[in-house]
mmCIF file of C-alpha atoms in Angstrom:
data_model
loop_
_atom_site.group_PDB
_atom_site.id
_atom_site.type_symbol
_atom_site.label_atom_id
_atom_site.label_comp_id
_atom_site.label_asym_id
_atom_site.label_seq_id
_atom_site.Cartn_x
_atom_site.Cartn_y
_atom_site.Cartn_z
ATOM 1 C CA UNK A 1 109.847 18.368 -140.162
ATOM 2 C CA UNK A 2 109.621 19.330 -136.478
ATOM 3 C CA UNK A 3 105.775 19.183 -136.406
ATOM 4 C CA UNK A 4 105.966 15.659 -137.878
ATOM 5 C CA UNK A 5 108.490 14.526 -135.277
ATOM 6 C CA UNK A 6 106.280 15.952 -132.541
ATOM 7 C CA UNK A 7 103.563 13.534 -133.718
ATOM 8 C CA UNK A 8 105.724 10.472 -134.444
ATOM 9 C CA UNK A 9 108.103 10.682 -131.471
ATOM 10 C CA UNK A 10 105.598 9.631 -128.768
ATOM 11 C CA UNK A 11 104.612 6.543 -130.772
ATOM 12 C CA UNK A 12 108.176 5.310 -131.168
ATOM 13 C CA UNK A 13 108.985 6.356 -127.584
ATOM 14 C CA UNK A 14 106.278 4.001 -126.313
ATOM 15 C CA UNK A 15 107.830 1.160 -128.338
ATOM 16 C CA UNK A 16 111.173 1.959 -126.720
ATOM 17 C CA UNK A 17 109.554 1.976 -123.265
ATOM 18 C CA UNK A 18 108.196 -1.530 -123.818
ATOM 19 C CA UNK A 19 111.585 -2.729 -125.056
ATOM 20 C CA UNK A 20 113.433 -1.254 -122.057
ATOM 21 C CA UNK A 21 110.847 -2.584 -119.589
ATOM 22 C CA UNK A 22 111.276 -6.141 -120.866
ATOM 23 C CA UNK A 23 115.073 -5.970 -121.141
ATOM 24 C CA UNK A 24 115.344 -4.544 -117.606
ATOM 25 C CA UNK A 25 113.042 -7.277 -116.226
ATOM 26 C CA UNK A 26 110.530 -4.669 -115.078
ATOM 27 C CA UNK A 27 108.054 -6.582 -117.222
ATOM 28 C CA UNK A 28 108.293 -10.378 -116.798
ATOM 29 C CA UNK A 29 108.548 -12.251 -120.085
ATOM 30 C CA UNK A 30 105.614 -14.389 -118.964
ATOM 31 C CA UNK A 31 103.411 -11.266 -118.865
ATOM 32 C CA UNK A 32 104.076 -10.253 -122.474
ATOM 33 C CA UNK A 33 101.672 -12.801 -124.052
ATOM 34 C CA UNK A 34 98.990 -11.401 -121.730
ATOM 35 C CA UNK A 35 99.612 -7.876 -122.977
ATOM 36 C CA UNK A 36 99.568 -9.143 -126.542
ATOM 37 C CA UNK A 37 96.291 -10.964 -125.848
ATOM 38 C CA UNK A 38 94.652 -7.844 -124.420
ATOM 39 C CA UNK A 39 95.582 -5.827 -127.498
ATOM 40 C CA UNK A 40 94.704 -8.546 -130.002
ATOM 41 C CA UNK A 41 91.399 -9.737 -128.505
ATOM 42 C CA UNK A 42 90.010 -6.640 -126.807
ATOM 43 C CA UNK A 43 91.527 -3.214 -127.482
ATOM 44 C CA UNK A 44 92.492 -3.377 -131.160
ATOM 45 C CA UNK A 45 89.238 -5.032 -132.360
ATOM 46 C CA UNK A 46 87.283 -2.287 -130.603
ATOM 47 C CA UNK A 47 89.396 0.383 -132.280
ATOM 48 C CA UNK A 48 88.975 -1.249 -135.698
ATOM 49 C CA UNK A 49 85.231 -1.641 -135.126
ATOM 50 C CA UNK A 50 84.934 2.038 -134.217
ATOM 51 C CA UNK A 51 86.846 3.156 -137.303
ATOM 52 C CA UNK A 52 84.931 0.734 -139.521
ATOM 53 C CA UNK A 53 81.558 1.865 -138.197
ATOM 54 C CA UNK A 54 82.430 5.535 -138.734
ATOM 55 C CA UNK A 55 83.901 5.081 -142.231
ATOM 56 C CA UNK A 56 81.687 5.199 -145.337
ATOM 57 C CA UNK A 57 81.129 1.677 -146.633
ATOM 58 C CA UNK A 58 82.379 2.673 -150.106
ATOM 59 C CA UNK A 59 85.852 3.303 -148.660
ATOM 60 C CA UNK A 60 85.877 -0.083 -146.932
ATOM 61 C CA UNK A 61 85.004 -1.805 -150.229
ATOM 62 C CA UNK A 62 87.489 0.114 -152.390
ATOM 63 C CA UNK A 63 88.645 -2.495 -154.922
ATOM 64 C CA UNK A 64 91.276 -0.144 -156.359
ATOM 65 C CA UNK A 65 93.050 0.082 -152.989
ATOM 66 C CA UNK A 66 92.608 -3.655 -152.428
ATOM 67 C CA UNK A 67 94.164 -4.821 -155.696
ATOM 68 C CA UNK A 68 96.902 -2.169 -155.744
ATOM 69 C CA UNK A 69 98.019 -3.221 -152.262
ATOM 70 C CA UNK A 70 97.692 -6.925 -153.106
ATOM 71 C CA UNK A 71 99.841 -6.591 -156.242
ATOM 72 C CA UNK A 72 102.561 -4.795 -154.282
ATOM 73 C CA UNK A 73 102.421 -7.350 -151.448
ATOM 74 C CA UNK A 74 102.792 -10.281 -153.853
ATOM 75 C CA UNK A 75 105.656 -8.526 -155.620
ATOM 76 C CA UNK A 76 107.454 -7.920 -152.316
ATOM 77 C CA UNK A 77 107.023 -11.559 -151.280
ATOM 78 C CA UNK A 78 108.326 -12.882 -154.598
ATOM 79 C CA UNK A 79 111.254 -10.463 -154.798
ATOM 80 C CA UNK A 80 112.365 -11.014 -151.197
ATOM 81 C CA UNK A 81 112.218 -14.778 -151.593
ATOM 82 C CA UNK A 82 114.250 -14.620 -154.795
ATOM 83 C CA UNK A 83 116.927 -12.536 -153.074
ATOM 84 C CA UNK A 84 116.966 -14.441 -149.769
ATOM 85 C CA UNK A 85 116.943 -18.136 -150.608
ATOM 86 C CA UNK A 86 120.388 -19.702 -150.282
ATOM 87 C CA UNK A 87 122.153 -22.606 -148.571
ATOM 88 C CA UNK A 88 121.451 -21.150 -145.105
ATOM 89 C CA UNK A 89 117.959 -19.811 -145.747
ATOM 90 C CA UNK A 90 115.424 -22.330 -147.028
ATOM 91 C CA UNK A 91 111.753 -21.925 -147.800
ATOM 92 C CA UNK A 92 110.687 -21.865 -144.148
ATOM 93 C CA UNK A 93 113.023 -19.051 -143.084
ATOM 94 C CA UNK A 94 112.759 -17.305 -146.455
ATOM 95 C CA UNK A 95 108.952 -17.233 -146.433
ATOM 96 C CA UNK A 96 108.763 -15.552 -143.037
ATOM 97 C CA UNK A 97 111.490 -13.148 -144.095
ATOM 98 C CA UNK A 98 109.352 -12.311 -147.118
ATOM 99 C CA UNK A 99 106.357 -11.820 -144.841
ATOM 100 C CA UNK A 100 108.145 -9.220 -142.690
ATOM 101 C CA UNK A 101 109.212 -7.455 -145.904
ATOM 102 C CA UNK A 102 105.604 -7.200 -147.132
ATOM 103 C CA UNK A 103 103.564 -6.957 -143.901
ATOM 104 C CA UNK A 104 103.743 -3.568 -142.126
ATOM 105 C CA UNK A 105 102.891 -3.121 -138.456
ATOM 106 C CA UNK A 106 99.583 -1.600 -139.473
ATOM 107 C CA UNK A 107 97.353 -2.858 -136.677
ATOM 108 C CA UNK A 108 99.515 -2.165 -133.649
ATOM 109 C CA UNK A 109 101.232 0.997 -134.933
ATOM 110 C CA UNK A 110 99.818 2.185 -138.250
ATOM 111 C CA UNK A 111 96.185 2.753 -137.330
ATOM 112 C CA UNK A 112 96.762 5.190 -134.448
ATOM 113 C CA UNK A 113 99.827 6.817 -136.007
ATOM 114 C CA UNK A 114 98.345 7.493 -139.437
ATOM 115 C CA UNK A 115 95.021 8.661 -138.041
ATOM 116 C CA UNK A 116 96.942 11.088 -135.808
ATOM 117 C CA UNK A 117 98.890 12.349 -138.827
ATOM 118 C CA UNK A 118 96.229 12.375 -141.543
ATOM 119 C CA UNK A 119 92.885 12.339 -139.765
ATOM 120 C CA UNK A 120 90.074 9.813 -139.440
ATOM 121 C CA UNK A 121 89.582 9.672 -143.232
ATOM 122 C CA UNK A 122 92.772 7.582 -143.415
ATOM 123 C CA UNK A 123 91.007 4.687 -141.660
ATOM 124 C CA UNK A 124 89.327 3.342 -144.833
ATOM 125 C CA UNK A 125 92.496 2.551 -146.838
ATOM 126 C CA UNK A 126 94.216 1.326 -143.658
ATOM 127 C CA UNK A 127 91.481 -1.221 -142.981
ATOM 128 C CA UNK A 128 91.580 -2.498 -146.575
ATOM 129 C CA UNK A 129 95.340 -3.122 -146.366
ATOM 130 C CA UNK A 130 94.956 -4.927 -143.037
ATOM 131 C CA UNK A 131 92.486 -7.347 -144.622
ATOM 132 C CA UNK A 132 94.878 -8.095 -147.512
ATOM 133 C CA UNK A 133 97.849 -8.667 -145.219
ATOM 134 C CA UNK A 134 96.069 -10.796 -142.642
ATOM 135 C CA UNK A 135 93.993 -12.938 -144.997
ATOM 136 C CA UNK A 136 96.075 -13.296 -148.174
ATOM 137 C CA UNK A 137 99.727 -12.341 -147.624
ATOM 138 C CA UNK A 138 100.084 -14.175 -144.310
ATOM 139 C CA UNK A 139 98.344 -17.328 -145.565
ATOM 140 C CA UNK A 140 100.477 -17.352 -148.722
ATOM 141 C CA UNK A 141 103.742 -17.058 -146.800
ATOM 142 C CA UNK A 142 102.758 -19.761 -144.327
ATOM 143 C CA UNK A 143 102.000 -22.038 -147.277
ATOM 144 C CA UNK A 144 105.329 -21.203 -148.946
ATOM 145 C CA UNK A 145 107.153 -21.938 -145.680
ATOM 146 C CA UNK A 146 106.216 -25.609 -146.053
ATOM 147 C CA UNK A 147 107.838 -26.087 -149.463
ATOM 148 C CA UNK A 148 111.190 -27.264 -148.133
ATOM 149 C CA UNK A 149 109.610 -30.158 -146.280
ATOM 150 C CA UNK A 150 110.254 -28.653 -142.845
ATOM 151 C CA UNK A 151 106.837 -29.933 -141.787
ATOM 152 C CA UNK A 152 106.043 -33.572 -142.430
ATOM 153 C CA UNK A 153 102.361 -32.719 -142.850
ATOM 154 C CA UNK A 154 103.053 -30.429 -145.821
ATOM 155 C CA UNK A 155 101.535 -27.291 -147.279
ATOM 156 C CA UNK A 156 97.875 -28.322 -147.168
ATOM 157 C CA UNK A 157 97.939 -28.758 -143.395
ATOM 158 C CA UNK A 158 99.834 -25.477 -142.989
ATOM 159 C CA UNK A 159 97.265 -23.617 -145.107
ATOM 160 C CA UNK A 160 94.416 -25.114 -143.075
ATOM 161 C CA UNK A 161 96.218 -24.042 -139.911
ATOM 162 C CA UNK A 162 96.630 -20.541 -141.330
ATOM 163 C CA UNK A 163 92.922 -20.420 -142.229
ATOM 164 C CA UNK A 164 91.922 -21.536 -138.730
ATOM 165 C CA UNK A 165 94.215 -18.922 -137.234
ATOM 166 C CA UNK A 166 92.698 -16.245 -139.454
ATOM 167 C CA UNK A 167 89.165 -17.283 -138.440
ATOM 168 C CA UNK A 168 90.152 -17.121 -134.757
ATOM 169 C CA UNK A 169 91.738 -13.686 -135.226
ATOM 170 C CA UNK A 170 89.205 -11.126 -133.968
ATOM 171 C CA UNK A 171 90.508 -8.265 -136.117
ATOM 172 C CA UNK A 172 88.894 -9.343 -139.432
ATOM 173 C CA UNK A 173 85.623 -9.944 -137.581
ATOM 174 C CA UNK A 174 85.831 -6.510 -135.968
ATOM 175 C CA UNK A 175 86.383 -4.960 -139.400
ATOM 176 C CA UNK A 176 83.438 -6.937 -140.823
ATOM 177 C CA UNK A 177 81.121 -5.930 -137.978
ATOM 178 C CA UNK A 178 82.232 -2.306 -138.255
ATOM 179 C CA UNK A 179 81.555 -2.353 -141.993
ATOM 180 C CA UNK A 180 78.082 -3.799 -141.429
ATOM 181 C CA UNK A 181 77.387 -1.134 -138.808
ATOM 182 C CA UNK A 182 78.489 1.530 -141.297
ATOM 183 C CA UNK A 183 76.307 0.053 -144.045
ATOM 184 C CA UNK A 184 73.130 0.089 -141.930
ATOM 185 C CA UNK A 185 74.049 3.209 -139.869
ATOM 186 C CA UNK A 186 73.927 1.207 -136.655
ATOM 187 C CA UNK A 187 74.784 2.920 -133.379
ATOM 188 C CA UNK A 188 75.563 0.845 -130.288
ATOM 189 C CA UNK A 189 73.558 1.445 -127.105
ATOM 190 C CA UNK A 190 75.124 4.080 -124.848
ATOM 191 C CA UNK A 191 76.770 1.864 -122.176
ATOM 192 C CA UNK A 192 78.067 -0.624 -124.758
ATOM 193 C CA UNK A 193 79.368 2.191 -126.957
ATOM 194 C CA UNK A 194 81.196 3.641 -123.947
ATOM 195 C CA UNK A 195 82.777 0.268 -123.174
ATOM 196 C CA UNK A 196 83.933 -0.130 -126.772
ATOM 197 C CA UNK A 197 85.281 3.424 -126.673
ATOM 198 C CA UNK A 198 87.308 2.808 -123.507
ATOM 199 C CA UNK A 199 88.894 -0.324 -124.964
ATOM 200 C CA UNK A 200 89.554 1.426 -128.273
ATOM 201 C CA UNK A 201 91.271 4.312 -126.507
ATOM 202 C CA UNK A 202 93.540 1.839 -124.706
ATOM 203 C CA UNK A 203 94.649 0.190 -127.943
ATOM 204 C CA UNK A 204 97.288 2.687 -129.055
ATOM 205 C CA UNK A 205 99.475 2.998 -125.925
ATOM 206 C CA UNK A 206 99.255 -0.662 -124.935
ATOM 207 C CA UNK A 207 99.866 -1.900 -128.498
ATOM 208 C CA UNK A 208 102.937 0.284 -128.943
ATOM 209 C CA UNK A 209 104.334 -0.717 -125.550
ATOM 210 C CA UNK A 210 103.680 -4.365 -126.445
ATOM 211 C CA UNK A 211 105.599 -4.056 -129.733
ATOM 212 C CA UNK A 212 108.741 -3.130 -127.809
ATOM 213 C CA UNK A 213 108.190 -5.868 -125.249
ATOM 214 C CA UNK A 214 107.676 -8.507 -127.962
ATOM 215 C CA UNK A 215 110.873 -7.437 -129.728
ATOM 216 C CA UNK A 216 112.837 -7.637 -126.468
ATOM 217 C CA UNK A 217 111.323 -11.028 -125.681
ATOM 218 C CA UNK A 218 112.340 -12.412 -129.084
ATOM 219 C CA UNK A 219 115.919 -11.245 -128.579
ATOM 220 C CA UNK A 220 116.127 -12.622 -125.050
ATOM 221 C CA UNK A 221 114.730 -16.017 -126.028
ATOM 222 C CA UNK A 222 117.188 -16.242 -128.925
ATOM 223 C CA UNK A 223 120.044 -15.494 -126.521
ATOM 224 C CA UNK A 224 118.824 -18.155 -124.088
ATOM 225 C CA UNK A 225 118.854 -20.724 -126.871
ATOM 226 C CA UNK A 226 122.399 -19.645 -127.791
ATOM 227 C CA UNK A 227 121.422 -18.625 -131.300
ATOM 228 C CA UNK A 228 124.432 -18.514 -133.630
ATOM 229 C CA UNK A 229 125.538 -15.051 -134.849
ATOM 230 C CA UNK A 230 123.379 -13.887 -137.754
ATOM 231 C CA UNK A 231 125.252 -12.489 -140.780
ATOM 232 C CA UNK A 232 124.296 -8.898 -141.556
ATOM 233 C CA UNK A 233 123.418 -9.927 -145.090
ATOM 234 C CA UNK A 234 120.675 -12.214 -143.755
ATOM 235 C CA UNK A 235 118.596 -9.437 -142.194
ATOM 236 C CA UNK A 236 119.739 -5.902 -143.106
ATOM 237 C CA UNK A 237 118.680 -6.136 -146.786
ATOM 238 C CA UNK A 238 115.198 -7.358 -145.812
ATOM 239 C CA UNK A 239 114.789 -4.470 -143.353
ATOM 240 C CA UNK A 240 115.845 -2.084 -146.143
ATOM 241 C CA UNK A 241 113.347 -3.702 -148.532
ATOM 242 C CA UNK A 242 110.582 -3.072 -145.976
ATOM 243 C CA UNK A 243 111.406 0.555 -145.244
ATOM 244 C CA UNK A 244 112.561 1.757 -148.667
ATOM 245 C CA UNK A 245 111.574 -0.595 -151.480
ATOM 246 C CA UNK A 246 108.033 -1.320 -150.290
ATOM 247 C CA UNK A 247 106.846 2.328 -150.141
ATOM 248 C CA UNK A 248 108.590 3.126 -153.435
ATOM 249 C CA UNK A 249 106.869 0.158 -155.072
ATOM 250 C CA UNK A 250 103.437 1.238 -153.771
ATOM 251 C CA UNK A 251 104.080 4.788 -154.979
ATOM 252 C CA UNK A 252 105.123 3.536 -158.422
ATOM 253 C CA UNK A 253 102.246 1.084 -158.861
ATOM 254 C CA UNK A 254 99.640 3.477 -157.453
ATOM 255 C CA UNK A 255 100.953 6.421 -159.474
ATOM 256 C CA UNK A 256 100.905 4.315 -162.642
ATOM 257 C CA UNK A 257 97.322 3.256 -161.891
ATOM 258 C CA UNK A 258 96.275 6.896 -161.535
ATOM 259 C CA UNK A 259 97.962 7.861 -164.810
ATOM 260 C CA UNK A 260 96.211 4.962 -166.565
ATOM 261 C CA UNK A 261 92.860 6.279 -165.382
ATOM 262 C CA UNK A 262 92.112 3.515 -162.873
ATOM 263 C CA UNK A 263 90.588 6.063 -160.511
ATOM 264 C CA UNK A 264 92.667 5.408 -157.423
ATOM 265 C CA UNK A 265 92.222 8.320 -155.023
ATOM 266 C CA UNK A 266 95.414 10.325 -154.464
ATOM 267 C CA UNK A 267 94.792 10.644 -150.739
ATOM 268 C CA UNK A 268 94.311 6.868 -150.522
ATOM 269 C CA UNK A 269 97.620 6.414 -152.352
ATOM 270 C CA UNK A 270 99.364 8.686 -149.846
ATOM 271 C CA UNK A 271 97.949 6.602 -146.996
ATOM 272 C CA UNK A 272 99.072 3.369 -148.678
ATOM 273 C CA UNK A 273 102.615 4.635 -149.251
ATOM 274 C CA UNK A 274 102.896 5.647 -145.602
ATOM 275 C CA UNK A 275 101.540 2.268 -144.504
ATOM 276 C CA UNK A 276 104.230 0.605 -146.615
ATOM 277 C CA UNK A 277 106.840 2.843 -144.941
ATOM 278 C CA UNK A 278 105.935 1.419 -141.511
ATOM 279 C CA UNK A 279 108.256 -1.137 -139.879
ATOM 280 C CA UNK A 280 107.606 -4.867 -140.104
ATOM 281 C CA UNK A 281 104.701 -6.390 -138.193
ATOM 282 C CA UNK A 282 105.870 -7.564 -134.779
ATOM 283 C CA UNK A 283 103.461 -10.506 -134.631
ATOM 284 C CA UNK A 284 105.358 -12.263 -137.449
ATOM 285 C CA UNK A 285 107.999 -13.262 -134.895
ATOM 286 C CA UNK A 286 105.319 -15.207 -133.032
ATOM 287 C CA UNK A 287 104.268 -16.928 -136.262
ATOM 288 C CA UNK A 288 107.888 -17.756 -137.104
ATOM 289 C CA UNK A 289 108.350 -19.262 -133.647
ATOM 290 C CA UNK A 290 105.196 -21.328 -134.053
ATOM 291 C CA UNK A 291 106.199 -22.732 -137.451
ATOM 292 C CA UNK A 292 109.811 -23.472 -136.529
ATOM 293 C CA UNK A 293 111.496 -20.746 -138.589
ATOM 294 C CA UNK A 294 114.642 -18.899 -137.529
ATOM 295 C CA UNK A 295 112.964 -16.485 -135.144
ATOM 296 C CA UNK A 296 116.284 -14.860 -134.247
ATOM 297 C CA UNK A 297 116.632 -13.628 -137.833
ATOM 298 C CA UNK A 298 112.986 -12.539 -138.066
ATOM 299 C CA UNK A 299 113.167 -10.669 -134.750
ATOM 300 C CA UNK A 300 116.348 -8.926 -135.891
ATOM 301 C CA UNK A 301 114.633 -7.722 -139.084
ATOM 302 C CA UNK A 302 111.668 -6.412 -137.105
ATOM 303 C CA UNK A 303 113.914 -4.712 -134.542
ATOM 304 C CA UNK A 304 116.092 -2.990 -137.166
ATOM 305 C CA UNK A 305 113.110 -1.871 -139.222
ATOM 306 C CA UNK A 306 111.338 -0.523 -136.132
ATOM 307 C CA UNK A 307 114.372 1.441 -134.928
ATOM 308 C CA UNK A 308 115.198 2.843 -138.374
ATOM 309 C CA UNK A 309 111.557 3.669 -139.153
ATOM 310 C CA UNK A 310 111.632 6.604 -136.732
ATOM 311 C CA UNK A 311 113.798 8.370 -139.304
ATOM 312 C CA UNK A 312 112.631 6.808 -142.583
ATOM 313 C CA UNK A 313 108.908 6.988 -141.791
ATOM 314 C CA UNK A 314 109.181 10.586 -140.588
ATOM 315 C CA UNK A 315 111.043 11.411 -143.802
ATOM 316 C CA UNK A 316 108.330 9.790 -145.905
ATOM 317 C CA UNK A 317 105.667 11.820 -144.102
ATOM 318 C CA UNK A 318 107.636 15.015 -144.735
ATOM 319 C CA UNK A 319 107.886 14.225 -148.447
ATOM 320 C CA UNK A 320 104.256 13.231 -148.969
ATOM 321 C CA UNK A 321 102.306 15.634 -146.775
#
């Protein structure tokens, strides 16, 4: 267990540093979107491109990983919605709660952490799950968030907005370009490759620091708006679903697929289970804020899952590796 903690501790420590920096006003709240922009538009796409270009194209097009992850994501969304919807939580709040239950923090945390733990061969399954979560799961939950009539323009407009947001997100394009480079064995010219490498190397520390800062910002904004106290039952179960139910579901579905002869690779299944054991994606709080959901509740789920994941994720790694 100690060797695992020696790998995972620095990653979670950087998240804590970002949280403390924002809470202590060492990092102005106005600077946090800039950090997020650097990671989202520069550093992380370069890291994903580099992994995509160095990963065999067959791993990037693994349909067994794609559909196994998609089935589990849809199950998590449906189950969390069924449990969450009540008089206080409508479709808008429930849909984003379901999204944080099904969408791990794969881009900002999972890619560097799992590659450090399992090696570069983990990049293929990771990239496939990112595509599912960004393109399908997120769009579905944004569409579901419109069902209670919170937006006068309705679901169709929300889905178009989600599609436009996905097209403007550089991460899927970076994955696509990396896959094309892998398929044709393309190597970037030396100076350009060095530039991409420098940005890719910056992705991990800045992304982890930004996660903490974003979580602190969400809490501080909720306090400024005098958000009413959130019942424990509105966020603790969803955090537990993310950290415990999601990886168990992936393990069950993937293990069943292997026993049925589907041909899912056991190493890929291990990677997928550990991805599912990651905390909730921090960028969902920004989406919830944009679409008028209860961002205080969403931020609380993300914060609890991130803090608890230091123990639960490390335990999952110890059990599976």
